[in-house]
Amino acid sequence: MDIGFIGLGKMGFPMARRLIEAGHTLTVFDTQKAAMDRLAALGATAGTSPKDISDKVETVMVSLPSLQASLEVATGKGGVIEGRRVKRFIDLSTIGSQMAVKIHDLLASANIVQIDSPVSGGVAGAEKGTLAVMVSGPRAEFEAVKAALAVFGKVFYIGDKPGAGQTMKLANNFLSATAMLATCEAVVMGTKSGLDPAVMIDVINAGSGMSTASRDKFPRSVLPRSFDYGFTTALMVKDVRLAVEEMRSLGLSMEVAEAVGRLWDVVIREQGAESDFTEAIKPIEKAAGVVVGGAKRSHAAK
Ligand code: NAD
C-alpha cells in the first residue's frame, strides 16, 4: 500500500520502519531533515510538506507531539487538507477526543476521512510491533487500513464515533500515569523504612500490585536510575490533562484523576518538560529524603 507518514520521532520512526519492512511504499515528512534522511536510507521517499505527501498518496498517517501540530499538519496552510490525492488521514498521536472531532469536521469539508488511531505500548512496543492500536472511524475505512495498522501491534476497532479511539487511549494512559506515581510512592515508602526496592519490585510483580510501572518501567529505567524509557514528562502531562478535560467535558469530577494531575504538574515543574517521565520518582524521593536504586544498594538519606 502507498502510505504517507508524517512525524518521524520516537514513535513515528519505528512505526514507519515497520511499514517499510512489511512491504509498504512510504513517502515521509518531518520538520527535522535528519529524521527523514534516516527513513530515506531504509527506502522511503522524502516529501517536502504534508500537502506534497497528500498530493501523492491516498492514505496519510501522522505521529505528532502536540494537538496544535496535528491540527496544523491536517488542516493548516500546506496541510493534508490541501492534498489532491489523499482520501484518509490516520492520526496515531494522542490528541483527545475534542481535537479529534475538530480535525474530523474540518477534513470532512474536503472529503477526507479522519481515522483516530492512538497507540499504547511505548517505544519498545513500536519497535517490536506490540502496540495496542485503538481505531475509530467509518467501518469500511477501518477495513481498508486494518492490515497496515496491524504491523504496529494488536488492532482494536473502538467504534465509528469520531474521537472514540482517543477516549479509549486517555482511559488507558490515565491508568498508566496513575500506576507510575502510585508505584513511586509505594517504593519510596518502603525504602524510607529500610526495604530493598529491588526486592519490593520483585514481590509486587509476583503479587497483586503489579502494573507496567513495576513490570517494565522500574526494572528498566528507575532502579538502574537510567531514566531513559523514551516518553517525555511533557507527553505524560499532556495525556493526563487531556484525560481530566475529557472527564470534565462529560460533567464528571474524578478525585483520583485530579490528584494524579496535580502530582504530574509537580513533576513537570521540578524535572522539566523534556525529562523522561520515569523521573517522576525524583520529587517524591526528595520529599522523603531517600534515593531508590542505583548502582549501589539504595539507602535512606542521612
Ligand atoms: P516525538 O517528539 O519524539 O516525535 C514527534 C515528531 O514530529 C518529531 O520528529 C518532530 O520533528 C515531528 N514534528 C513536530 N511538528 C511537526 C510538523 N508540524 N510537521 C512535521 N513533523 C513534525 O514524539 P513521540 O514520543 O514520537 O510521540 C508522538 C505521539 O505519540 C504523541 O502524541 C504521543 O503522545 C504519542 N505516544 C507516544 C508514546 C511514547 O512512548 N513516546 C507512546 C504512545 C503514544
mmCIF file of C-alpha atoms and ligand atoms in Angstrom:
data_model
loop_
_atom_site.group_PDB
_atom_site.id
_atom_site.type_symbol
_atom_site.label_atom_id
_atom_site.label_comp_id
_atom_site.label_asym_id
_atom_site.label_seq_id
_atom_site.Cartn_x
_atom_site.Cartn_y
_atom_site.Cartn_z
ATOM 1 C CA MET A 1 0.000 0.000 0.000
ATOM 2 C CA ASP A 2 1.219 3.562 -0.715
ATOM 3 C CA ILE A 3 1.335 5.397 2.612
ATOM 4 C CA GLY A 4 2.380 8.898 3.610
ATOM 5 C CA PHE A 5 3.897 9.167 7.098
ATOM 6 C CA ILE A 6 4.395 12.487 8.903
ATOM 7 C CA GLY A 7 6.215 12.817 12.249
ATOM 8 C CA LEU A 8 9.211 10.510 12.494
ATOM 9 C CA GLY A 9 10.033 10.857 16.182
ATOM 10 C CA LYS A 10 10.427 8.320 18.970
ATOM 11 C CA MET A 11 7.225 6.526 17.946
ATOM 12 C CA GLY A 12 6.882 7.538 14.297
ATOM 13 C CA PHE A 13 10.308 6.348 13.208
ATOM 14 C CA PRO A 14 9.970 2.716 14.337
ATOM 15 C CA MET A 15 6.363 2.550 13.109
ATOM 16 C CA ALA A 16 7.359 3.887 9.673
ATOM 17 C CA ARG A 17 10.258 1.448 9.569
ATOM 18 C CA ARG A 18 7.942 -1.476 10.313
ATOM 19 C CA LEU A 19 5.649 -0.411 7.448
ATOM 20 C CA ILE A 20 8.619 -0.453 5.042
ATOM 21 C CA GLU A 21 9.728 -3.840 6.366
ATOM 22 C CA ALA A 22 6.197 -5.161 5.773
ATOM 23 C CA GLY A 23 6.441 -4.169 2.106
ATOM 24 C CA HIS A 24 4.528 -0.864 2.070
ATOM 25 C CA THR A 25 5.767 2.071 -0.003
ATOM 26 C CA LEU A 26 6.364 5.133 2.157
ATOM 27 C CA THR A 27 6.589 8.847 1.459
ATOM 28 C CA VAL A 28 7.642 10.628 4.643
ATOM 29 C CA PHE A 29 7.862 14.115 6.094
ATOM 30 C CA ASP A 30 9.226 15.619 9.309
ATOM 31 C CA THR A 31 10.295 19.166 10.134
ATOM 32 C CA GLN A 32 13.672 17.667 11.089
ATOM 33 C CA LYS A 33 15.573 16.677 7.972
ATOM 34 C CA ALA A 34 17.751 14.179 9.843
ATOM 35 C CA ALA A 35 14.656 12.129 10.702
ATOM 36 C CA MET A 36 13.678 11.981 7.009
ATOM 37 C CA ASP A 37 17.218 11.031 5.985
ATOM 38 C CA ARG A 38 17.150 8.040 8.350
ATOM 39 C CA LEU A 39 13.927 6.783 6.737
ATOM 40 C CA ALA A 40 15.149 7.540 3.208
ATOM 41 C CA ALA A 41 18.152 5.306 3.959
ATOM 42 C CA LEU A 42 15.654 2.482 4.584
ATOM 43 C CA GLY A 43 13.884 3.041 1.257
ATOM 44 C CA ALA A 44 11.303 5.770 1.923
ATOM 45 C CA THR A 45 10.862 8.787 -0.340
ATOM 46 C CA ALA A 46 11.209 12.153 1.404
ATOM 47 C CA GLY A 47 8.339 14.596 0.836
ATOM 48 C CA THR A 48 8.536 18.374 1.125
ATOM 49 C CA SER A 49 5.365 19.143 3.120
ATOM 50 C CA PRO A 50 2.158 17.488 4.362
ATOM 51 C CA LYS A 51 0.422 18.811 1.226
ATOM 52 C CA ASP A 52 3.147 17.400 -1.031
ATOM 53 C CA ILE A 53 2.657 13.955 0.525
ATOM 54 C CA SER A 54 -1.121 14.278 0.285
ATOM 55 C CA ASP A 55 -0.821 15.076 -3.428
ATOM 56 C CA LYS A 56 0.840 11.685 -3.894
ATOM 57 C CA VAL A 57 -0.927 9.122 -1.687
ATOM 58 C CA GLU A 58 -4.477 8.256 -0.575
ATOM 59 C CA THR A 59 -3.527 7.271 2.975
ATOM 60 C CA VAL A 60 -1.628 9.625 5.295
ATOM 61 C CA MET A 61 -0.574 8.609 8.808
ATOM 62 C CA VAL A 62 0.779 11.069 11.381
ATOM 63 C CA SER A 63 2.532 10.674 14.739
ATOM 64 C CA LEU A 64 2.932 14.187 16.136
ATOM 65 C CA PRO A 65 3.833 15.612 19.555
ATOM 66 C CA SER A 66 1.035 18.132 20.231
ATOM 67 C CA LEU A 67 -2.608 18.888 19.499
ATOM 68 C CA GLN A 68 -1.513 22.004 17.625
ATOM 69 C CA ALA A 69 0.887 20.010 15.438
ATOM 70 C CA SER A 70 -1.869 17.547 14.461
ATOM 71 C CA LEU A 71 -4.271 20.420 13.709
ATOM 72 C CA GLU A 72 -1.713 22.313 11.613
ATOM 73 C CA VAL A 73 -0.461 19.306 9.691
ATOM 74 C CA ALA A 74 -4.028 18.171 8.995
ATOM 75 C CA THR A 75 -5.795 21.448 8.291
ATOM 76 C CA GLY A 76 -3.259 24.307 8.192
ATOM 77 C CA LYS A 77 -1.695 26.043 5.211
ATOM 78 C CA GLY A 78 0.287 23.495 3.216
ATOM 79 C CA GLY A 79 -1.501 20.776 5.199
ATOM 80 C CA VAL A 80 -3.088 17.439 4.327
ATOM 81 C CA ILE A 81 -6.401 19.216 3.657
ATOM 82 C CA GLU A 82 -4.891 20.793 0.517
ATOM 83 C CA GLY A 83 -3.723 17.462 -0.928
ATOM 84 C CA ARG A 84 -5.125 16.395 -4.308
ATOM 85 C CA ARG A 85 -4.998 12.624 -3.838
ATOM 86 C CA VAL A 86 -5.478 11.999 -0.120
ATOM 87 C CA LYS A 87 -8.633 10.148 0.983
ATOM 88 C CA ARG A 88 -7.914 9.328 4.618
ATOM 89 C CA PHE A 89 -5.967 10.890 7.481
ATOM 90 C CA ILE A 90 -4.941 8.471 10.236
ATOM 91 C CA ASP A 91 -3.827 10.135 13.463
ATOM 92 C CA LEU A 92 -1.624 7.872 15.591
ATOM 93 C CA SER A 93 -0.982 10.703 18.081
ATOM 94 C CA THR A 94 -2.731 11.272 21.398
ATOM 95 C CA ILE A 95 -4.796 14.449 20.994
ATOM 96 C CA GLY A 96 -8.021 13.890 22.978
ATOM 97 C CA SER A 97 -11.478 13.493 21.527
ATOM 98 C CA GLN A 98 -12.314 17.205 21.242
ATOM 99 C CA MET A 99 -9.376 17.948 18.935
ATOM 100 C CA ALA A 100 -10.002 14.729 17.016
ATOM 101 C CA VAL A 101 -13.604 15.825 16.366
ATOM 102 C CA LYS A 102 -12.432 19.298 15.316
ATOM 103 C CA ILE A 103 -9.974 17.813 12.804
ATOM 104 C CA HIS A 104 -12.621 15.300 11.672
ATOM 105 C CA ASP A 105 -15.106 18.101 10.909
ATOM 106 C CA LEU A 106 -12.576 20.294 9.089
ATOM 107 C CA LEU A 107 -11.287 17.421 6.948
ATOM 108 C CA ALA A 108 -14.839 16.252 6.166
ATOM 109 C CA SER A 109 -15.402 19.571 4.384
ATOM 110 C CA ALA A 110 -12.634 18.489 1.969
ATOM 111 C CA ASN A 111 -13.996 14.918 1.683
ATOM 112 C CA ILE A 112 -11.100 13.482 3.671
ATOM 113 C CA VAL A 113 -11.947 10.823 6.262
ATOM 114 C CA GLN A 114 -10.323 11.253 9.671
ATOM 115 C CA ILE A 115 -9.431 8.000 11.431
ATOM 116 C CA ASP A 116 -8.382 8.043 15.054
ATOM 117 C CA SER A 117 -5.699 5.543 15.826
ATOM 118 C CA PRO A 118 -3.826 6.386 19.026
ATOM 119 C CA VAL A 119 -1.437 3.725 20.253
ATOM 120 C CA SER A 120 -0.177 2.422 23.585
ATOM 121 C CA GLY A 121 2.897 0.399 24.434
ATOM 122 C CA GLY A 122 5.797 2.835 24.220
ATOM 123 C CA VAL A 123 8.859 2.999 22.025
ATOM 124 C CA ALA A 124 9.703 -0.659 22.702
ATOM 125 C CA GLY A 125 6.217 -1.654 21.557
ATOM 126 C CA ALA A 126 6.584 0.493 18.425
ATOM 127 C CA GLU A 127 9.878 -1.218 17.626
ATOM 128 C CA LYS A 128 8.601 -4.749 18.217
ATOM 129 C CA GLY A 129 5.119 -4.278 16.734
ATOM 130 C CA THR A 130 3.349 -4.985 20.025
ATOM 131 C CA LEU A 131 1.358 -1.767 20.444
ATOM 132 C CA ALA A 132 -2.341 -1.619 21.277
ATOM 133 C CA VAL A 133 -3.899 0.309 18.374
ATOM 134 C CA MET A 134 -7.271 1.937 19.140
ATOM 135 C CA VAL A 135 -9.134 2.808 15.962
ATOM 136 C CA SER A 136 -12.317 4.797 15.434
ATOM 137 C CA GLY A 137 -13.817 5.887 12.134
ATOM 138 C CA PRO A 138 -16.148 4.546 9.454
ATOM 139 C CA ARG A 139 -16.040 0.731 9.467
ATOM 140 C CA ALA A 140 -15.262 0.432 5.732
ATOM 141 C CA GLU A 141 -12.320 2.821 6.086
ATOM 142 C CA PHE A 142 -11.090 0.829 9.067
ATOM 143 C CA GLU A 143 -11.209 -2.358 6.991
ATOM 144 C CA ALA A 144 -9.221 -0.630 4.222
ATOM 145 C CA VAL A 145 -6.297 0.173 6.536
ATOM 146 C CA LYS A 146 -6.558 -2.619 9.125
ATOM 147 C CA ALA A 147 -3.759 -4.728 7.591
ATOM 148 C CA ALA A 148 -1.349 -1.778 7.537
ATOM 149 C CA LEU A 149 -2.178 -0.873 11.161
ATOM 150 C CA ALA A 150 -1.678 -4.498 12.221
ATOM 151 C CA VAL A 151 2.035 -4.003 11.503
ATOM 152 C CA PHE A 152 2.113 -1.868 14.680
ATOM 153 C CA GLY A 153 0.514 -4.436 17.001
ATOM 154 C CA LYS A 154 -2.925 -5.533 18.132
ATOM 155 C CA VAL A 155 -5.675 -3.548 16.411
ATOM 156 C CA PHE A 156 -8.956 -2.774 18.184
ATOM 157 C CA TYR A 157 -11.978 -1.242 16.473
ATOM 158 C CA ILE A 158 -13.470 1.066 19.106
ATOM 159 C CA GLY A 159 -16.400 2.409 17.050
ATOM 160 C CA ASP A 160 -17.466 4.836 14.372
ATOM 161 C CA LYS A 161 -17.916 7.857 16.630
ATOM 162 C CA PRO A 162 -15.188 10.429 15.857
ATOM 163 C CA GLY A 163 -12.787 10.707 18.811
ATOM 164 C CA ALA A 164 -13.801 7.365 20.377
ATOM 165 C CA GLY A 165 -10.297 5.943 19.943
ATOM 166 C CA GLN A 166 -8.937 8.978 21.778
ATOM 167 C CA THR A 167 -11.300 8.492 24.718
ATOM 168 C CA MET A 168 -10.128 4.873 24.954
ATOM 169 C CA LYS A 169 -6.484 5.944 24.834
ATOM 170 C CA LEU A 170 -6.975 8.574 27.569
ATOM 171 C CA ALA A 171 -8.595 5.995 29.853
ATOM 172 C CA ASN A 172 -5.593 3.734 29.300
ATOM 173 C CA ASN A 173 -2.999 6.448 29.844
ATOM 174 C CA PHE A 174 -4.736 7.773 32.932
ATOM 175 C CA LEU A 175 -4.279 4.291 34.411
ATOM 176 C CA SER A 176 -0.655 4.150 33.293
ATOM 177 C CA ALA A 177 0.058 7.625 34.733
ATOM 178 C CA THR A 178 -1.612 6.674 37.998
ATOM 179 C CA ALA A 179 0.228 3.352 38.342
ATOM 180 C CA MET A 180 3.559 5.112 37.766
ATOM 181 C CA LEU A 181 3.035 7.637 40.565
ATOM 182 C CA ALA A 182 1.459 5.114 42.938
ATOM 183 C CA THR A 183 4.370 2.698 42.420
ATOM 184 C CA CYS A 184 6.856 5.531 43.060
ATOM 185 C CA GLU A 185 5.083 6.377 46.328
ATOM 186 C CA ALA A 186 4.906 2.722 47.415
ATOM 187 C CA VAL A 187 8.594 2.074 46.707
ATOM 188 C CA VAL A 188 9.729 5.335 48.328
ATOM 189 C CA MET A 189 7.667 4.435 51.409
ATOM 190 C CA GLY A 190 9.369 1.024 51.589
ATOM 191 C CA THR A 191 12.839 2.472 51.001
ATOM 192 C CA LYS A 192 12.283 5.025 53.742
ATOM 193 C CA SER A 193 11.530 2.232 56.184
ATOM 194 C CA GLY A 194 14.590 0.217 55.084
ATOM 195 C CA LEU A 195 13.230 -2.227 52.497
ATOM 196 C CA ASP A 196 15.284 -3.052 49.405
ATOM 197 C CA PRO A 197 13.468 -1.517 46.411
ATOM 198 C CA ALA A 198 14.659 -4.278 44.049
ATOM 199 C CA VAL A 199 13.117 -6.885 46.346
ATOM 200 C CA MET A 200 9.971 -4.769 46.613
ATOM 201 C CA ILE A 201 9.590 -4.698 42.822
ATOM 202 C CA ASP A 202 10.087 -8.490 42.616
ATOM 203 C CA VAL A 203 7.405 -9.015 45.268
ATOM 204 C CA ILE A 204 4.984 -6.546 43.669
ATOM 205 C CA ASN A 205 5.469 -8.279 40.300
ATOM 206 C CA ALA A 206 4.593 -11.619 41.886
ATOM 207 C CA GLY A 207 1.672 -10.070 43.746
ATOM 208 C CA SER A 208 -1.472 -8.072 43.144
ATOM 209 C CA GLY A 209 0.222 -4.662 42.967
ATOM 210 C CA MET A 210 1.797 -5.341 39.576
ATOM 211 C CA SER A 211 1.406 -2.874 36.703
ATOM 212 C CA THR A 212 3.512 -1.839 33.722
ATOM 213 C CA ALA A 213 5.237 0.590 36.121
ATOM 214 C CA SER A 214 6.533 -2.262 38.292
ATOM 215 C CA ARG A 215 6.893 -4.791 35.460
ATOM 216 C CA ASP A 216 8.673 -2.630 32.862
ATOM 217 C CA LYS A 217 9.456 0.909 33.984
ATOM 218 C CA PHE A 218 11.064 0.313 37.364
ATOM 219 C CA PRO A 219 13.391 -2.556 36.311
ATOM 220 C CA ARG A 220 14.433 -0.857 33.091
ATOM 221 C CA SER A 221 14.681 2.850 33.973
ATOM 222 C CA VAL A 222 14.057 3.640 37.655
ATOM 223 C CA LEU A 223 16.037 1.070 39.684
ATOM 224 C CA PRO A 224 19.179 1.481 37.488
ATOM 225 C CA ARG A 225 18.483 5.244 37.501
ATOM 226 C CA SER A 226 18.952 5.448 33.726
ATOM 227 C CA PHE A 227 15.651 7.358 33.319
ATOM 228 C CA ASP A 228 15.633 6.506 29.632
ATOM 229 C CA TYR A 229 12.219 4.957 28.992
ATOM 230 C CA GLY A 230 11.627 7.188 25.944
ATOM 231 C CA PHE A 231 8.446 9.071 26.881
ATOM 232 C CA THR A 232 8.795 12.668 27.982
ATOM 233 C CA THR A 233 7.150 14.190 31.045
ATOM 234 C CA ALA A 234 5.600 16.762 28.652
ATOM 235 C CA LEU A 235 3.743 13.988 26.804
ATOM 236 C CA MET A 236 2.599 12.360 30.052
ATOM 237 C CA VAL A 237 1.318 15.687 31.391
ATOM 238 C CA LYS A 238 -0.460 16.294 28.071
ATOM 239 C CA ASP A 239 -2.209 12.915 28.329
ATOM 240 C CA VAL A 240 -3.226 13.373 31.977
ATOM 241 C CA ARG A 241 -4.546 16.886 31.349
ATOM 242 C CA LEU A 242 -6.492 15.582 28.344
ATOM 243 C CA ALA A 243 -7.968 12.789 30.476
ATOM 244 C CA VAL A 244 -9.065 15.257 33.173
ATOM 245 C CA GLU A 245 -10.560 17.548 30.480
ATOM 246 C CA GLU A 246 -12.349 14.575 28.930
ATOM 247 C CA MET A 247 -13.895 13.713 32.318
ATOM 248 C CA ARG A 248 -14.912 17.322 32.951
ATOM 249 C CA SER A 249 -16.440 17.636 29.471
ATOM 250 C CA LEU A 250 -18.665 14.693 30.403
ATOM 251 C CA GLY A 251 -19.701 16.501 33.593
ATOM 252 C CA LEU A 252 -17.595 14.208 35.755
ATOM 253 C CA SER A 253 -15.391 15.216 38.659
ATOM 254 C CA MET A 254 -12.984 12.406 39.411
ATOM 255 C CA GLU A 255 -10.863 12.588 42.512
ATOM 256 C CA VAL A 256 -8.020 10.206 41.644
ATOM 257 C CA ALA A 257 -7.563 11.841 38.231
ATOM 258 C CA GLU A 258 -7.485 15.341 39.762
ATOM 259 C CA ALA A 259 -4.860 14.266 42.326
ATOM 260 C CA VAL A 260 -2.790 12.472 39.688
ATOM 261 C CA GLY A 261 -2.975 15.582 37.503
ATOM 262 C CA ARG A 262 -1.695 17.791 40.351
ATOM 263 C CA LEU A 263 1.236 15.429 41.034
ATOM 264 C CA TRP A 264 2.296 15.329 37.372
ATOM 265 C CA ASP A 265 2.227 19.150 37.399
ATOM 266 C CA VAL A 266 4.789 18.973 40.227
ATOM 267 C CA VAL A 267 6.924 16.553 38.186
ATOM 268 C CA ILE A 268 6.994 18.804 35.116
ATOM 269 C CA ARG A 269 7.747 21.874 37.245
ATOM 270 C CA GLU A 270 10.635 20.197 39.072
ATOM 271 C CA GLN A 271 12.095 17.910 36.384
ATOM 272 C CA GLY A 272 11.286 19.866 33.221
ATOM 273 C CA ALA A 273 9.181 19.082 30.157
ATOM 274 C CA GLU A 274 11.911 17.146 28.364
ATOM 275 C CA SER A 275 12.742 14.873 31.312
ATOM 276 C CA ASP A 276 11.862 11.202 30.964
ATOM 277 C CA PHE A 277 8.549 10.514 32.721
ATOM 278 C CA THR A 278 10.237 7.863 34.893
ATOM 279 C CA GLU A 279 11.911 10.802 36.674
ATOM 280 C CA ALA A 280 8.544 11.256 38.395
ATOM 281 C CA ILE A 281 10.113 9.454 41.337
ATOM 282 C CA LYS A 282 12.597 12.272 41.989
ATOM 283 C CA PRO A 283 10.274 14.843 43.654
ATOM 284 C CA ILE A 284 8.771 12.008 45.735
ATOM 285 C CA GLU A 285 12.263 10.865 46.800
ATOM 286 C CA LYS A 286 13.246 14.444 47.575
ATOM 287 C CA ALA A 287 10.250 14.981 49.833
ATOM 288 C CA ALA A 288 11.005 11.686 51.627
ATOM 289 C CA GLY A 289 14.798 12.214 51.842
ATOM 290 C CA VAL A 290 15.663 8.883 50.181
ATOM 291 C CA VAL A 291 17.128 7.686 46.883
ATOM 292 C CA VAL A 292 15.781 4.496 45.297
ATOM 293 C CA GLY A 293 18.014 2.075 43.413
ATOM 294 C CA GLY A 294 21.243 2.991 41.602
ATOM 295 C CA ALA A 295 24.460 1.071 41.148
ATOM 296 C CA LYS A 296 24.915 0.564 44.856
ATOM 297 C CA ARG A 297 22.205 -0.647 47.149
ATOM 298 C CA SER A 298 19.651 2.051 47.755
ATOM 299 C CA HIS A 299 19.894 3.822 51.048
ATOM 300 C CA ALA A 300 17.966 6.079 53.299
ATOM 301 C CA ALA A 301 19.446 9.602 53.291
ATOM 302 C CA LYS A 302 21.243 10.576 56.409
HETATM 303 P P1 NAD B 1 8.446 12.980 19.321
HETATM 304 O O1 NAD B 1 8.516 14.388 19.799
HETATM 305 O O2 NAD B 1 9.592 12.055 19.575
HETATM 306 O O3 NAD B 1 8.177 12.963 17.738
HETATM 307 C C1 NAD B 1 7.398 13.899 17.063
HETATM 308 C C2 NAD B 1 7.994 14.115 15.686
HETATM 309 O O4 NAD B 1 7.129 15.010 14.981
HETATM 310 C C3 NAD B 1 9.377 14.773 15.704
HETATM 311 O O5 NAD B 1 10.262 14.065 14.843
HETATM 312 C C4 NAD B 1 9.116 16.188 15.195
HETATM 313 O O6 NAD B 1 10.221 16.735 14.487
HETATM 314 C C5 NAD B 1 7.928 15.963 14.297
HETATM 315 N N1 NAD B 1 7.107 17.159 14.081
HETATM 316 C C6 NAD B 1 6.690 18.063 15.008
HETATM 317 N N2 NAD B 1 5.926 19.013 14.420
HETATM 318 C C7 NAD B 1 5.851 18.674 13.112
HETATM 319 C C8 NAD B 1 5.201 19.249 11.989
HETATM 320 N N3 NAD B 1 4.465 20.367 12.112
HETATM 321 N N4 NAD B 1 5.342 18.655 10.776
HETATM 322 C C9 NAD B 1 6.077 17.505 10.662
HETATM 323 N N5 NAD B 1 6.732 16.928 11.666
HETATM 324 C C10 NAD B 1 6.614 17.497 12.890
HETATM 325 O O7 NAD B 1 7.096 12.383 19.946
HETATM 326 P P2 NAD B 1 6.726 10.829 20.180
HETATM 327 O O8 NAD B 1 7.204 10.402 21.522
HETATM 328 O O9 NAD B 1 7.107 10.046 18.979
HETATM 329 O O10 NAD B 1 5.119 10.940 20.300
HETATM 330 C C11 NAD B 1 4.294 11.124 19.158
HETATM 331 C C12 NAD B 1 2.847 10.902 19.575
HETATM 332 O O11 NAD B 1 2.680 9.549 20.025
HETATM 333 C C13 NAD B 1 2.374 11.799 20.730
HETATM 334 O O12 NAD B 1 1.032 12.172 20.526
HETATM 335 C C14 NAD B 1 2.477 10.909 21.942
HETATM 336 O O13 NAD B 1 1.581 11.292 22.960
HETATM 337 C C15 NAD B 1 2.119 9.566 21.339
HETATM 338 N N6 NAD B 1 2.676 8.416 22.060
HETATM 339 C C16 NAD B 1 3.976 8.403 22.461
HETATM 340 C C17 NAD B 1 4.474 7.281 23.139
HETATM 341 C C18 NAD B 1 5.918 7.210 23.601
HETATM 342 O O14 NAD B 1 6.246 6.286 24.362
HETATM 343 N N7 NAD B 1 6.801 8.113 23.191
HETATM 344 C C19 NAD B 1 3.628 6.187 23.400
HETATM 345 C C20 NAD B 1 2.309 6.218 22.948
HETATM 346 C C21 NAD B 1 1.831 7.343 22.278
#
